[in-house]
Amino acid sequence: MGEAAAYADYPSVRTRAMRRGARSVLVYLRTMAVFVVVWALVAHLKSNPVLLPSPLAVMQAAVDLARDLELFYHAWVSFARMLVSLAIASAIAIPLGLAMGLSRTFDRIVDPTIELLRPISGIAWIPLALFIFGVGNALPVFIMTYAGFFPILLGTVAGVRDVDRRLIDAARTMGVPQRTIVTRVVVPAALPSLMVALRLGVATSWTAVVAAELIGAPSGLGYAVEWYRELLMTPQVMAFIAMIGVLGYVCDRLARLLSDVFAPWASR
Amino acid sequence: MHETGVHERALAAIPGHDAAQAPAHERAKLRLQDVGKRFETAGRAASVAVQDFTLDVAQGEFLVIVGPSGCGKTTVLNMLAGLERPTAGRVTLDGVEIAGPGPARGVMFQDYALFPWQTVRGNIGFGLRHGPAGSALSAKERAARVQSCIDLVGLNGSEDKYPHELSGGMRQRAALARLVANEPEVLLMDEPLAALDAQTRLILQDELLRIWGQDRPAASRRTVVFITHAIDEAVFLADRVAVMTTHPGRLKALIDIPLARPRNDATRASPEFQALTQHIWSLIRDEAYRATVT
Amino acid sequence: MSAKGGAVGVHARALGLGFLLPASILVVWQALGMASGNPRTPVPTHVVSSAIDLVASAELPLAILQSLMRVFAGFAVAAAIAVPLGLAMGAFRSVDRNVDPLVESFRPIAAIAILPLAILWLGTGTAAAVMIVAYAAFFPIVVNTVAGAKGVNPTLLRAASTMGLSRLRIVRTVIVPAALPAIGVGLRIGMGVAWTAIVAAELAVGAKAGGGGSGGIGQMMFVFYAYSIELNRIIVCMIAVGLVALALDRLLRLAMRLAMPWSAT
Ligand SMILES: Nc1ncnc2c1ncn2[C@@H]1O[C@H](COP(=O)(O)OP(=O)(O)O)[C@@H](O)[C@H]1O
Ligand SMILES: [Mg+2]
């Protein structure tokens, strides 16, 4: 019967939503507690701290790494690389996408090249990029820019294409000049799609950065994970893996926040 | 009752029409007793969708509920279907309280709710194959029942099409066939013709009455509760029309439709038909007007 | 000119325009490469001859095959867990509430970050690669399946329940088919990230295990980078990675169309 009631999903009372929010935090904690207990048990039975350290050992490692700021240093390096990469990718992809969305001819010229490059994942560029840039900052930034570029471009093009023709026609019948139509009608109408694209870009470039740093950077979270693996310091490896998850989550939240600020009318 | 005017006088001229006379239908199939439904809505005070709703629907009766949009028609139907529980009063089928959906009460939804991944045949046979309605039947018997329903609604030739390949009228026919294929004792229909164009609508009204069995004796007919916001449709189809008003949704009037069956185009052209339509319109006109300006 | 002729003309011109940019890029690349005077510098003509060499010697096809086997294995594991789990989460709120925290906690961890652990646990061979692929493909599949199962038109669920179907039966007869398009999207995305992940994993294993015998296209690329410095061959591999990605996506798309004859597209 409870399931049948679930069919009627009408907006609920705010207090009830808050109560549900509090309850879902509890459920979250309960699930994670079960996970940690199972992990601790398995670790205890295995009793091999290199293969599977206990949750406590990982906590301890995380606290130590946090205390001497190593955790935050590598996190900051990866995060800064991502910011730079996304800024570059957006600076190229958004104007290009606007132009492709607005001009059929331009789209016909550029689109096939894009479609030829797009299936080649950013990661497949790593060996060539290693050769060109060497090990350093430039390699992960290049790989992330490349990885973030395509989702942002495609989202922009789709957003511009999906603008309701009648909105443009309405503006035109009011005698609004072409350039103003672009800035006042097309861009705002395409913004929600662009914001979704940006989130996707964040996700793909975050995946790419770990791979790039793992292989070809002297710093960053990917580097740190691999460094401690070679030292067989598994608790540290796990602490950094957790940090990759936390920062990935924070980046997604930030992208959503950006969407809420710039396109608050876009419903998720 | 409310306003006595030209319509009341015209109605008085129809033989058999008498507000005081008890309905000819003896046995109550469905019974709503002092039914109320409140919805708890975000932040605001709970909204009362239906209040003090009392109505008996007799075995074999074609009952139509009309009322302006938002007056609670769907809520009443959902309570009859068991999809929604009343917050006050009782809803019973053959004297047994309705606790949830069941195959004895078939529902036809406004947007038909055809399964997009099933062909016409698959949709019609869905309840027979997966529900209790067909559990006593062999595969062959089921197929025969499905075929007879296809014949009944005239969908021959489209049995293997998917819903997206059908016109609105054909989808409506498929939904109707699916409804009758399960042989429910009670048919509950929520504005099943609302999405159709005016001509298709008239044709399907005729078809609906034929399939319901308007030329058969009343005892062998199914009980129907039919919702519409079109008054002429209500008058054409109904034995009785229940008129609802908004805020809260209440039963305003119960009107006997003594038009002879079988009904046809001549019925629509008759002065009695016009008078009944006018009368019902007069009952909800003021409210309908207010609804357009607020 | 007839309307049809016009359309063909437009089409041909569009194609011509599309060739313009890639063709000029190739020409400029070739000219610059030849002008550089360094025989190592990759140019299109050398890329083509390298491609012929690599295919003729069966090196490239074998490497791709090895990577593909890993992808299929990992993908199958991911799908076998993620689809049933996602359906259960989408159909039953209690499952969703209890499992969702776990899924959401691990989802932001990039698959490749797990690689060091996988190597630690399973060595540098196929098992570790399969684990990475399964991890990578799992999340898009489960998330899309949940969304599909939750997004079923509620009227369809009501329709089924008024016909007297049990909840479990409704899952099988309504929720599964209604969620199929979303599951298909999840599988396609999952396959895409699985392929990316295998290349990354093989590259990383190649880089870290000193070119150990893990094989696959990713490792092949790394060997061309680290040992023989054959940039033309690296570019051949990159193109191959792209072509395989494209082929996998087309294949899944086709499979989805065959699995869903009712969908209008
Ligand atoms: N699940 C619900 N939650 C909150 N309010 C509802 C719900 N269902 C219906 N209502 C409200 O109840 C009233 C009656 O709705 P409904 O029965 O759908 O009217 P009708 O079918 O006559 O148009 C409306 O005001 C509607 O907003
Ligand atoms: Mg309604």
XYZ file of N, CA and C and ligand atoms in Angstrom, chain B residues 74 110 190-191, ligand 2:
13
model
N -11.881 13.915 -11.031
C -10.870 12.857 -11.078
C -10.642 12.260 -9.692
N -7.518 9.553 -19.015
C -7.717 10.617 -19.993
C -6.722 10.537 -21.143
N -12.237 8.483 -17.198
C -11.905 9.866 -16.861
C -11.681 10.669 -18.134
N -12.670 11.433 -18.525
C -12.603 12.266 -19.735
C -11.975 11.522 -20.898
Mg -9.593 15.500 -14.116
